[in-house]
XYZ file of N, CA, C and O in Angstrom:
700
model
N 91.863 149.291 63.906
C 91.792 147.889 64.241
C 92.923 147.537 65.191
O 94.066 147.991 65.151
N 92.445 146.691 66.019
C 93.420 146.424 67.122
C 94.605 145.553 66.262
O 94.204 144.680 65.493
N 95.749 145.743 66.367
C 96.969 144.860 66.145
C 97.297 145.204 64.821
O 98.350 144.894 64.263
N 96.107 146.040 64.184
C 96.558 146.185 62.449
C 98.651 146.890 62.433
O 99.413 147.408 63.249
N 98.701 146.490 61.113
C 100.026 147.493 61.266
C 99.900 148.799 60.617
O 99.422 148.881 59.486
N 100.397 150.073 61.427
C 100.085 150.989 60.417
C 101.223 151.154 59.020
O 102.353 150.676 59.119
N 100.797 151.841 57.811
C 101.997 151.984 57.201
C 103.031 153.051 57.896
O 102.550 153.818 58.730
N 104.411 153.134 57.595
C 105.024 154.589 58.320
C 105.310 155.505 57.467
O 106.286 156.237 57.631
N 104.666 155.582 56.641
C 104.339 157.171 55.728
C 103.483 156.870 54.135
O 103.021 155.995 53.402
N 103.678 158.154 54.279
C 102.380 158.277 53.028
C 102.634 157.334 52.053
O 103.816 156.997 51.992
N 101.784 156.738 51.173
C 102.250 155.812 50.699
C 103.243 154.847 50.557
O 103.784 154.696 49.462
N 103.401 154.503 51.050
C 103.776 153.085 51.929
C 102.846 151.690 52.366
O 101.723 151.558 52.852
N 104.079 150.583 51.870
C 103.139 149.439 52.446
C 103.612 148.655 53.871
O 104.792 148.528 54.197
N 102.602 148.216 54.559
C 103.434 147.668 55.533
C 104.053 146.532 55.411
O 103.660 145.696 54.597
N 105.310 146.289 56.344
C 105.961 145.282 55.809
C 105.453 143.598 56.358
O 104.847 143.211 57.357
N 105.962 142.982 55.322
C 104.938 141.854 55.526
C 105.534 140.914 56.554
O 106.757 140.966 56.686
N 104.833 140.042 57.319
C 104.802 139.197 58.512
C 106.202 138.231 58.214
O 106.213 137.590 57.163
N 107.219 138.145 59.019
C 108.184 137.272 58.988
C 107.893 135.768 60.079
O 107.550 135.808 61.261
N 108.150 134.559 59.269
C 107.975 134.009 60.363
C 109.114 133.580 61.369
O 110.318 133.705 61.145
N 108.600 133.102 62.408
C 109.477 132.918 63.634
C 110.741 132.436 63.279
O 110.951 131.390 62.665
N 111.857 133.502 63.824
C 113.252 132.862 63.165
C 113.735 133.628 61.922
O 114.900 133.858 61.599
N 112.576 133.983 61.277
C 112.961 134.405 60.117
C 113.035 133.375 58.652
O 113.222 132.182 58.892
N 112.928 133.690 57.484
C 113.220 133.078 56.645
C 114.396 132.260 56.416
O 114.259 131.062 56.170
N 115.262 132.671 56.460
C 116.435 132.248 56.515
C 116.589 130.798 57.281
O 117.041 129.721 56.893
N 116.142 131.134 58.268
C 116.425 130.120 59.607
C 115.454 129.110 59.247
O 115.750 127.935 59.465
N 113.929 129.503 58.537
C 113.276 128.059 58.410
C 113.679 127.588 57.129
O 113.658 126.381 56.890
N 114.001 128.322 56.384
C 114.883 127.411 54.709
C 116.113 126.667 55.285
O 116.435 125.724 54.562
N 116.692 126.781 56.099
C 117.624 125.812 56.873
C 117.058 124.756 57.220
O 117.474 123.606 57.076
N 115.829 125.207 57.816
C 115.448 123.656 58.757
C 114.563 122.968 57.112
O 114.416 121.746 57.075
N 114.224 123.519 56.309
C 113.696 122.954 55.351
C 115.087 121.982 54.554
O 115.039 120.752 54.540
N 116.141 122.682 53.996
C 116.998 122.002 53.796
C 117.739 120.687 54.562
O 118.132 119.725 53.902
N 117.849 120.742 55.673
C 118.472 119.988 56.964
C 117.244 118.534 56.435
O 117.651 117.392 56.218
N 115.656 118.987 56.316
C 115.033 117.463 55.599
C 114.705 116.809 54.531
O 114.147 115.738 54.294
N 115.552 118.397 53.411
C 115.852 117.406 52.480
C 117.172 116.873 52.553
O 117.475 116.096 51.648
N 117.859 117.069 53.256
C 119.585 116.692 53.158
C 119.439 115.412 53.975
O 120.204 114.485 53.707
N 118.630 115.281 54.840
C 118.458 114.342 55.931
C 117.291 113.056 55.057
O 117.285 112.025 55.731
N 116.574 112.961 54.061
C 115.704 112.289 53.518
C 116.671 111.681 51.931
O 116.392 110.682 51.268
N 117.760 112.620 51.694
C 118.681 112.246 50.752
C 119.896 111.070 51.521
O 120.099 109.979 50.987
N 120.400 111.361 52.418
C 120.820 110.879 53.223
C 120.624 109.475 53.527
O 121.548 108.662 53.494
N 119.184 109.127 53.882
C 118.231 108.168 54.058
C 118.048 107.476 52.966
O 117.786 106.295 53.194
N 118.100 107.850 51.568
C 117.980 107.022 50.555
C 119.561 106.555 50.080
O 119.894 105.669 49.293
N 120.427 107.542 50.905
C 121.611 106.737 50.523
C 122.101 105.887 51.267
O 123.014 105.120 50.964
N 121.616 105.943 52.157
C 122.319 104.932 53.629
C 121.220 103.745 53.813
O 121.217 103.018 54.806
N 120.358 103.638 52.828
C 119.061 102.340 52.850
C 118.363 102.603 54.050
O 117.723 101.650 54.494
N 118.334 103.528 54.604
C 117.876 104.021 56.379
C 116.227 103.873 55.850
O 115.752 104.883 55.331
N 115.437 102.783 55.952
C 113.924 103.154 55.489
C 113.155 103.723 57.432
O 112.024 104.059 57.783
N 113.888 103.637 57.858
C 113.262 104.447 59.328
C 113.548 105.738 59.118
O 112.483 106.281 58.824
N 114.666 106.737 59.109
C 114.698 107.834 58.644
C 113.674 108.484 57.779
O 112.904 109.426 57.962
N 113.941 107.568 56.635
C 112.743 108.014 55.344
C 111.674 107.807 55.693
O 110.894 108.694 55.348
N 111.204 106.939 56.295
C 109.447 107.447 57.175
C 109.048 108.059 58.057
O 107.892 108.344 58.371
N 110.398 108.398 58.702
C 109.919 109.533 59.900
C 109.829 111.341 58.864
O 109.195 112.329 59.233
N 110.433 111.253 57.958
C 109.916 112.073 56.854
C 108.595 112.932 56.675
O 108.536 114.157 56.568
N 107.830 112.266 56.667
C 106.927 111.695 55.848
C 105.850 111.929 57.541
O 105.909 111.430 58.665
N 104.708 113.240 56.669
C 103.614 112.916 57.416
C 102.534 112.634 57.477
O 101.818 113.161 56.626
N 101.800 111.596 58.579
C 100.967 110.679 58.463
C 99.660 110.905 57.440
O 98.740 110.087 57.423
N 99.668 111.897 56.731
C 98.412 112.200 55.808
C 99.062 112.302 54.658
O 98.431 112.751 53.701
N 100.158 111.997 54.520
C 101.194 112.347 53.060
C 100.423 111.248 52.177
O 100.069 110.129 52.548
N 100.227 111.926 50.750
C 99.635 111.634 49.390
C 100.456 111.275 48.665
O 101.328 112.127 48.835
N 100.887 110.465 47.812
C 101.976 110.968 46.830
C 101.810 109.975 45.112
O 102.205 108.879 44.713
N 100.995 111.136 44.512
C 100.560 110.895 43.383
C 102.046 110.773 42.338
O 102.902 111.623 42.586
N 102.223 110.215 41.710
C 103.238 110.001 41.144
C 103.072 109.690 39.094
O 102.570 108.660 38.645
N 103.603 110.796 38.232
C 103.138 110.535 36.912
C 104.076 109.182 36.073
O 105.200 108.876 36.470
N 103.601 108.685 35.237
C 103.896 107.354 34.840
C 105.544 107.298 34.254
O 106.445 106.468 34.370
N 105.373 109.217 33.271
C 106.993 109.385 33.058
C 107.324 110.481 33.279
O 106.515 111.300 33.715
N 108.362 110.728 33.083
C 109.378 112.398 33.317
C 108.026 113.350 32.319
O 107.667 114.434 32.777
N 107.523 112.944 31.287
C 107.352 113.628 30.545
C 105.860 114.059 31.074
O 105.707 115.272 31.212
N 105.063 113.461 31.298
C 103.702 113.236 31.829
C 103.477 114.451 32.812
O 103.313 114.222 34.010
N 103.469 115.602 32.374
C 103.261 117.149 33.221
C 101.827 116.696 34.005
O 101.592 116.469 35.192
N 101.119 116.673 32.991
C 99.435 117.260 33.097
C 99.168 115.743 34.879
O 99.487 114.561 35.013
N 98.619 116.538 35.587
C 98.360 115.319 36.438
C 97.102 114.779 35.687
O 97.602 113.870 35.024
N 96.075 114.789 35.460
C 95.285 114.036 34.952
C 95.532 112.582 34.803
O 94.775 111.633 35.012
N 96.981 112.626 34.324
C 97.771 111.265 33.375
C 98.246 110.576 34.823
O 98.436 109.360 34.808
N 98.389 111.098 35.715
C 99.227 110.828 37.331
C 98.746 108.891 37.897
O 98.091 108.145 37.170
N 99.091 108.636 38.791
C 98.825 107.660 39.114
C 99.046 107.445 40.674
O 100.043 108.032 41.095
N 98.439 106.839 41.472
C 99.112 106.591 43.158
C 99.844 104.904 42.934
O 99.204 103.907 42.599
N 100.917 104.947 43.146
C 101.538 103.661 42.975
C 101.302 103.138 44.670
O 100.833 102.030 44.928
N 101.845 104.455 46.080
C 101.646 103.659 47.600
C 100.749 103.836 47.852
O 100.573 103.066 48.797
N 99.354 104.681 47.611
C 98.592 105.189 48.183
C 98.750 106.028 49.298
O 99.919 106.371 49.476
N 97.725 106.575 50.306
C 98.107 107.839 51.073
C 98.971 106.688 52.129
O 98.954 105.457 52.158
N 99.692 107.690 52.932
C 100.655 107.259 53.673
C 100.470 105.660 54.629
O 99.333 105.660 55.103
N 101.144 104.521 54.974
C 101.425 103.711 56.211
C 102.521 103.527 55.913
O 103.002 103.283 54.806
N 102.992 103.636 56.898
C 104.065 103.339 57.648
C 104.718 101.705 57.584
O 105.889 101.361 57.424
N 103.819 101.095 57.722
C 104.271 99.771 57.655
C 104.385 99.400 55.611
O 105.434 99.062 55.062
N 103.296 99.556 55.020
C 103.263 99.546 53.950
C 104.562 99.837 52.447
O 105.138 99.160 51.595
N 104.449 101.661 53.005
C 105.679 102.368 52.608
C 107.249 101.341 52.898
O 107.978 100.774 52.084
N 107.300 101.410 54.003
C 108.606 100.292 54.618
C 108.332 99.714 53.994
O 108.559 100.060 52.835
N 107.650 98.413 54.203
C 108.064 97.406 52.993
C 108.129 97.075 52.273
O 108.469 95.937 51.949
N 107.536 98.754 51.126
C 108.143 98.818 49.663
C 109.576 99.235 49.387
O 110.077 98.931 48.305
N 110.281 99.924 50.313
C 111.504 100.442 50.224
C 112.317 99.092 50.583
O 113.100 98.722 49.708
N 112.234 98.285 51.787
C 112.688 97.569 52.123
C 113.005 96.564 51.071
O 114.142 96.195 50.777
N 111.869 96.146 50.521
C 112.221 95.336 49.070
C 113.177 96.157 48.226
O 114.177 95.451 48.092
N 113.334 97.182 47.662
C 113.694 97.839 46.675
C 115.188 97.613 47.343
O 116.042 96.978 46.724
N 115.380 98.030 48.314
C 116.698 98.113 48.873
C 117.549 96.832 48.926
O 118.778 96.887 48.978
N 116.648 95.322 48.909
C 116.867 94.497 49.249
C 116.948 93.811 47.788
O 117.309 92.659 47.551
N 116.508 94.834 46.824
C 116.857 94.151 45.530
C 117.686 94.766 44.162
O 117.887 94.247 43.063
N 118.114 96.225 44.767
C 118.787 97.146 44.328
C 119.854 97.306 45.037
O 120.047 97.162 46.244
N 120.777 97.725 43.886
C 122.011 98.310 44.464
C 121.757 99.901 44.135
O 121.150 100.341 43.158
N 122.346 100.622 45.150
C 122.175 102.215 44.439
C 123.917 102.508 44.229
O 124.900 102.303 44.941
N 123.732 103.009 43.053
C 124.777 103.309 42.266
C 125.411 104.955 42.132
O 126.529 105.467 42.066
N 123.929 105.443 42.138
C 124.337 107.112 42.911
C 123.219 107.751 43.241
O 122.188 107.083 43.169
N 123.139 108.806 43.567
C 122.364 109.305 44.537
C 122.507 110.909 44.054
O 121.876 111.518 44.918
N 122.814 111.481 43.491
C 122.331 113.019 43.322
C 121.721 113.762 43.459
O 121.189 114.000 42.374
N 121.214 114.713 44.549
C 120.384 115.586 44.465
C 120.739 117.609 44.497
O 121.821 118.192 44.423
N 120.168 117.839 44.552
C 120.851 119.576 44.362
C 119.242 120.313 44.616
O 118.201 120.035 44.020
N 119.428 121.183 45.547
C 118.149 122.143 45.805
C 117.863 123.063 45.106
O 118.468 124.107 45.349
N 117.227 123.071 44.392
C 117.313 124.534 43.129
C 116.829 125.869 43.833
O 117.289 126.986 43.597
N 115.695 125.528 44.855
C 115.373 127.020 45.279
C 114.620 126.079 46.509
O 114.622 124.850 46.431
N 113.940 126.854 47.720
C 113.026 126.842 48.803
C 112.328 128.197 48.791
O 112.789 129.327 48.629
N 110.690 127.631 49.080
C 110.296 128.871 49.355
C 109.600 128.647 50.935
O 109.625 127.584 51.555
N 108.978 129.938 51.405
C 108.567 129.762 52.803
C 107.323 130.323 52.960
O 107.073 131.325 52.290
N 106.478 129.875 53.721
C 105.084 131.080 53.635
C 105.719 132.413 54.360
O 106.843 132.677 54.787
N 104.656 133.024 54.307
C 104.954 134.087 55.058
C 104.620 134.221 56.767
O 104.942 134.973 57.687
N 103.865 133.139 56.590
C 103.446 132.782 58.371
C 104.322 131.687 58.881
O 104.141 131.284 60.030
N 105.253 131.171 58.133
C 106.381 130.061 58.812
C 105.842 128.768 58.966
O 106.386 127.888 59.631
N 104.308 128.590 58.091
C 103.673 127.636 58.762
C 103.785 126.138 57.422
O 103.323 125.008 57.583
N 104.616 126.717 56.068
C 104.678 125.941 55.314
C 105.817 126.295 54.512
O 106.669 127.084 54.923
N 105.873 125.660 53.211
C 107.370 125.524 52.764
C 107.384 124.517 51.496
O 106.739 123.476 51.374
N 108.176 125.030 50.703
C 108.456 123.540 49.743
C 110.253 123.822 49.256
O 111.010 124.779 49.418
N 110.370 122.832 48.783
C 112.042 122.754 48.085
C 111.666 122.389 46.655
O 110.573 121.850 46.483
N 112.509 122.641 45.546
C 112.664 122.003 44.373
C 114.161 121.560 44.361
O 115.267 122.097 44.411
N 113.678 120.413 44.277
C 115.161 119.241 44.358
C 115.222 118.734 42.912
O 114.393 117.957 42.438
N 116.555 119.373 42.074
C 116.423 118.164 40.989
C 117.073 116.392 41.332
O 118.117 116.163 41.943
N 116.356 115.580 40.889
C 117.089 114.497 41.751
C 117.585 113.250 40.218
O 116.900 112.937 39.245
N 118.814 112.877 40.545
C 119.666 111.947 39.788
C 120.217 110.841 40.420
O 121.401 110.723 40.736
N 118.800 109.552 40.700
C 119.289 108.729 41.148
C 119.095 107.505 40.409
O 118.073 107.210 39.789
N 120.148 106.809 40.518
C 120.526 105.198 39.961
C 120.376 103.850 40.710
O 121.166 103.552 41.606
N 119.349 103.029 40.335
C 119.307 102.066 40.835
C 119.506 100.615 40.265
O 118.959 100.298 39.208
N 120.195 99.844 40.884
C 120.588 98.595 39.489
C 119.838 97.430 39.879
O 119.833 97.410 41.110
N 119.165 96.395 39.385
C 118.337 95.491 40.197
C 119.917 94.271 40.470
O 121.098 94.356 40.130
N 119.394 93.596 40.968
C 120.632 92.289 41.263
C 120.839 91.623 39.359
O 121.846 91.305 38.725
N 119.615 91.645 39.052
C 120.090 91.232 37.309
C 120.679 92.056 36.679
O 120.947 91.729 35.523
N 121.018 93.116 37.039
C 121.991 94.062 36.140
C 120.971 95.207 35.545
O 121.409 96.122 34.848
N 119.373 95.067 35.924
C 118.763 96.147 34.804
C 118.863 97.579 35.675
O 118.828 97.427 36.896
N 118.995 99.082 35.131
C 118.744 100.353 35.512
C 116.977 100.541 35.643
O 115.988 100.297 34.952
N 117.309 101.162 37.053
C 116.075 101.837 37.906
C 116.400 103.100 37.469
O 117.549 103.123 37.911
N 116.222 104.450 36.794
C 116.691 105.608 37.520
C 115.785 106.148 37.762
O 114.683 105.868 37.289
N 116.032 107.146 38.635
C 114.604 108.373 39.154
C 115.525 109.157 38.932
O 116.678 109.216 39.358
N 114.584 110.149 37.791
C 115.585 111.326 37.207
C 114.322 112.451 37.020
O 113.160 112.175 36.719
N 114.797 113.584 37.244
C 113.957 114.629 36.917
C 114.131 115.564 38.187
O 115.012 115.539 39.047
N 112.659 116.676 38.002
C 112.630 117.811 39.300
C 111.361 117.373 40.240
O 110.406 116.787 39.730
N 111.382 117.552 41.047
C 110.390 117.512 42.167
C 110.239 118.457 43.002
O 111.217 119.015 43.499
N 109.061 118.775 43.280
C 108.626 120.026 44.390
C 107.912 119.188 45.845
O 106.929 118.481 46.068
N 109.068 119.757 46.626
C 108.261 118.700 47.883
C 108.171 119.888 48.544
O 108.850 120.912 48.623
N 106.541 119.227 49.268
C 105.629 120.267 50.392
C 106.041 119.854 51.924
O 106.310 118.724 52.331
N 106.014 121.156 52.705
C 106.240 120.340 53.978
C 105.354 121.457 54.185
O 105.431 122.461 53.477
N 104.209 121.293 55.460
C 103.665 121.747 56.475
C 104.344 121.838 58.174
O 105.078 120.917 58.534
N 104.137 122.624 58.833
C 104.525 122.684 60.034
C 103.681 122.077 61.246
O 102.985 122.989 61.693
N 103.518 121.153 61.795
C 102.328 120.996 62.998
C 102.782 120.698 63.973
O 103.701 119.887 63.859
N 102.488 121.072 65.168
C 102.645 121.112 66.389
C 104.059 121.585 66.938
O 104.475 121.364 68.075
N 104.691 122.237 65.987
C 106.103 122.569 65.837
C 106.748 121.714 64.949
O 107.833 122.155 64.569
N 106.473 120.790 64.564
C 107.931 119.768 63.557
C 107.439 120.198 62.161
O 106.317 120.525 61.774
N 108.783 120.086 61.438
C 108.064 119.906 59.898
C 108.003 118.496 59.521
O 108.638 117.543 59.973
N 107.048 118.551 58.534
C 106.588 117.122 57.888
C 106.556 117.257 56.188
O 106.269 118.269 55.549
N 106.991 115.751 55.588
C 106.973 116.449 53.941
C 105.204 115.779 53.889
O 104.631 114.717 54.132
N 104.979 116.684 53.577
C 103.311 116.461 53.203
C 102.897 115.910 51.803
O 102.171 114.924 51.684
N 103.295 116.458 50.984
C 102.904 115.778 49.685
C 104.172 116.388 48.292
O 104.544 117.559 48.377
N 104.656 115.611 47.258
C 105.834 115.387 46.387
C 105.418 114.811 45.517
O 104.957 113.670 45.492
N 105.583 115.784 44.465
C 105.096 116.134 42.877
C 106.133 114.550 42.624
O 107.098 114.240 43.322
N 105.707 113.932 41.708
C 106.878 112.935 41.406
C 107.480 113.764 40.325
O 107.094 114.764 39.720
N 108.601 112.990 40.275
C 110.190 113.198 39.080
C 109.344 113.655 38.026
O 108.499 112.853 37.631
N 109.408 114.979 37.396
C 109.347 115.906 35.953
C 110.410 116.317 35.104
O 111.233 117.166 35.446
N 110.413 115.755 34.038
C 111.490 116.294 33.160
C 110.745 118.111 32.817
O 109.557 118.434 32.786
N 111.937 118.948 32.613
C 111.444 120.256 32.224
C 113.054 120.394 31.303
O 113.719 121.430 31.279
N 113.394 119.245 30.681
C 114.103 119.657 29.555
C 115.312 121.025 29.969
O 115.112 122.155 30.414
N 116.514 120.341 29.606
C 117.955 121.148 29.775
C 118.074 122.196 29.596
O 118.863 122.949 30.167
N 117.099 122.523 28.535
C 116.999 124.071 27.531
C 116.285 124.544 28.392
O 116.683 125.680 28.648
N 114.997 124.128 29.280
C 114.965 124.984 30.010
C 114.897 125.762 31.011
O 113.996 126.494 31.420
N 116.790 125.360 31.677
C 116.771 125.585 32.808
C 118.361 125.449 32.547
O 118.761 124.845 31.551
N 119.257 126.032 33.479
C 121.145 125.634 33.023
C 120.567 124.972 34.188
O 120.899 123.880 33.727
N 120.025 124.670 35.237
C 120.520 124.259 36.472
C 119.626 122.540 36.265
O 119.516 121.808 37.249
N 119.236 122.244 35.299
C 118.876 121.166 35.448
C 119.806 119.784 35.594
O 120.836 119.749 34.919
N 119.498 118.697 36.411
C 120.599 117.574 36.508
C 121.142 117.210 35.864
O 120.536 116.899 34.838
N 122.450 116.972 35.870
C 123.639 116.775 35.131
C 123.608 115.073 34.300
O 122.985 114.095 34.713
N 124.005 115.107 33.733
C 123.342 113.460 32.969
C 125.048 112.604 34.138
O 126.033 113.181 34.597
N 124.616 111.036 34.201
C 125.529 110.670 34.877
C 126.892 110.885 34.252
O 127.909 110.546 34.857
């Protein structure tokens, strides 16, 4: 077959497809948007945080930390606008104080064609309304990014899952 790879000896497998750059280099650029979308929720930047975010992004979201099974899930924005999204953050921002902001990357993975990607972010954030009550978004999340036309985009983000302290040392630190 034209382009096949051969193996280079007897039993042997061939080695598998790296993508452009290498692994390494696209778990960077994967990190750089979650560091850059953390960033954005700390600096109230709701332009940042929608340039995020691409235009077919879903984001089913479960009711609590505990609520694994999606079945139980819910769409609170529906699939992505731009205008919409904004001016749910915009309110939130405009009626919250954020108090902290924690996040930590537990792992990235990459396809093997460079053409996709996700992060698991545990995230520990605090939000206070102007009456004094706690917002928090606490738990793990797996966010998807796809690659198109060259940029990455976060495509779709498991909402906040508790998976319990026991089982994991690396789970978020209580405030």
């Amino acid at each position: 077959r034209p382009g096949a790879r051969e193996p280079r000896g007897a039993g042997m497998v061939p080695e598998e497809p790296q993508p452009p750059g290498g692994p390494i280099a696209v778990g960077e650029e994967i990190q750089e948007i979650v560091d850059r979308e953390t960033r954005a929720w700390s600096d109230r930047d709701v332009e940042t945080l929608l340039d995020v975010f691409h235009p077919d992004m879903v984001w089913p979201w479960p009711p609590d930390a505990a609520t694994h099974d999606p079945a139980g899930w819910i769409f609170v924005l529906g699939r992505y606008d731009r205008g919409r999204w904004g001016e749910n953050w915009r309110e939130l921002f405009a009626s919250h104080e954020l108090v902290h902001n924690r996040r930590r990357t537990v792992k990235i993975e990459v396809t093997p064609e460079g053409d996709g990607a996700y992060a698991v972010v545990d995230i520990d954030t605090l939000w206070r309304s102007l009456e004094g009550d706690d917002f928090p978004w606490r738990g793990r999340a797996c966010k998807v990014y796809t690659k198109v036309d060259g940029r990455w985009w976060m495509i779709f983000q498991t909402g906040l899952l508790d998976y319990g302290s026991g089982n994991d040392e690396r789970a978020v630190p209580g405030p």
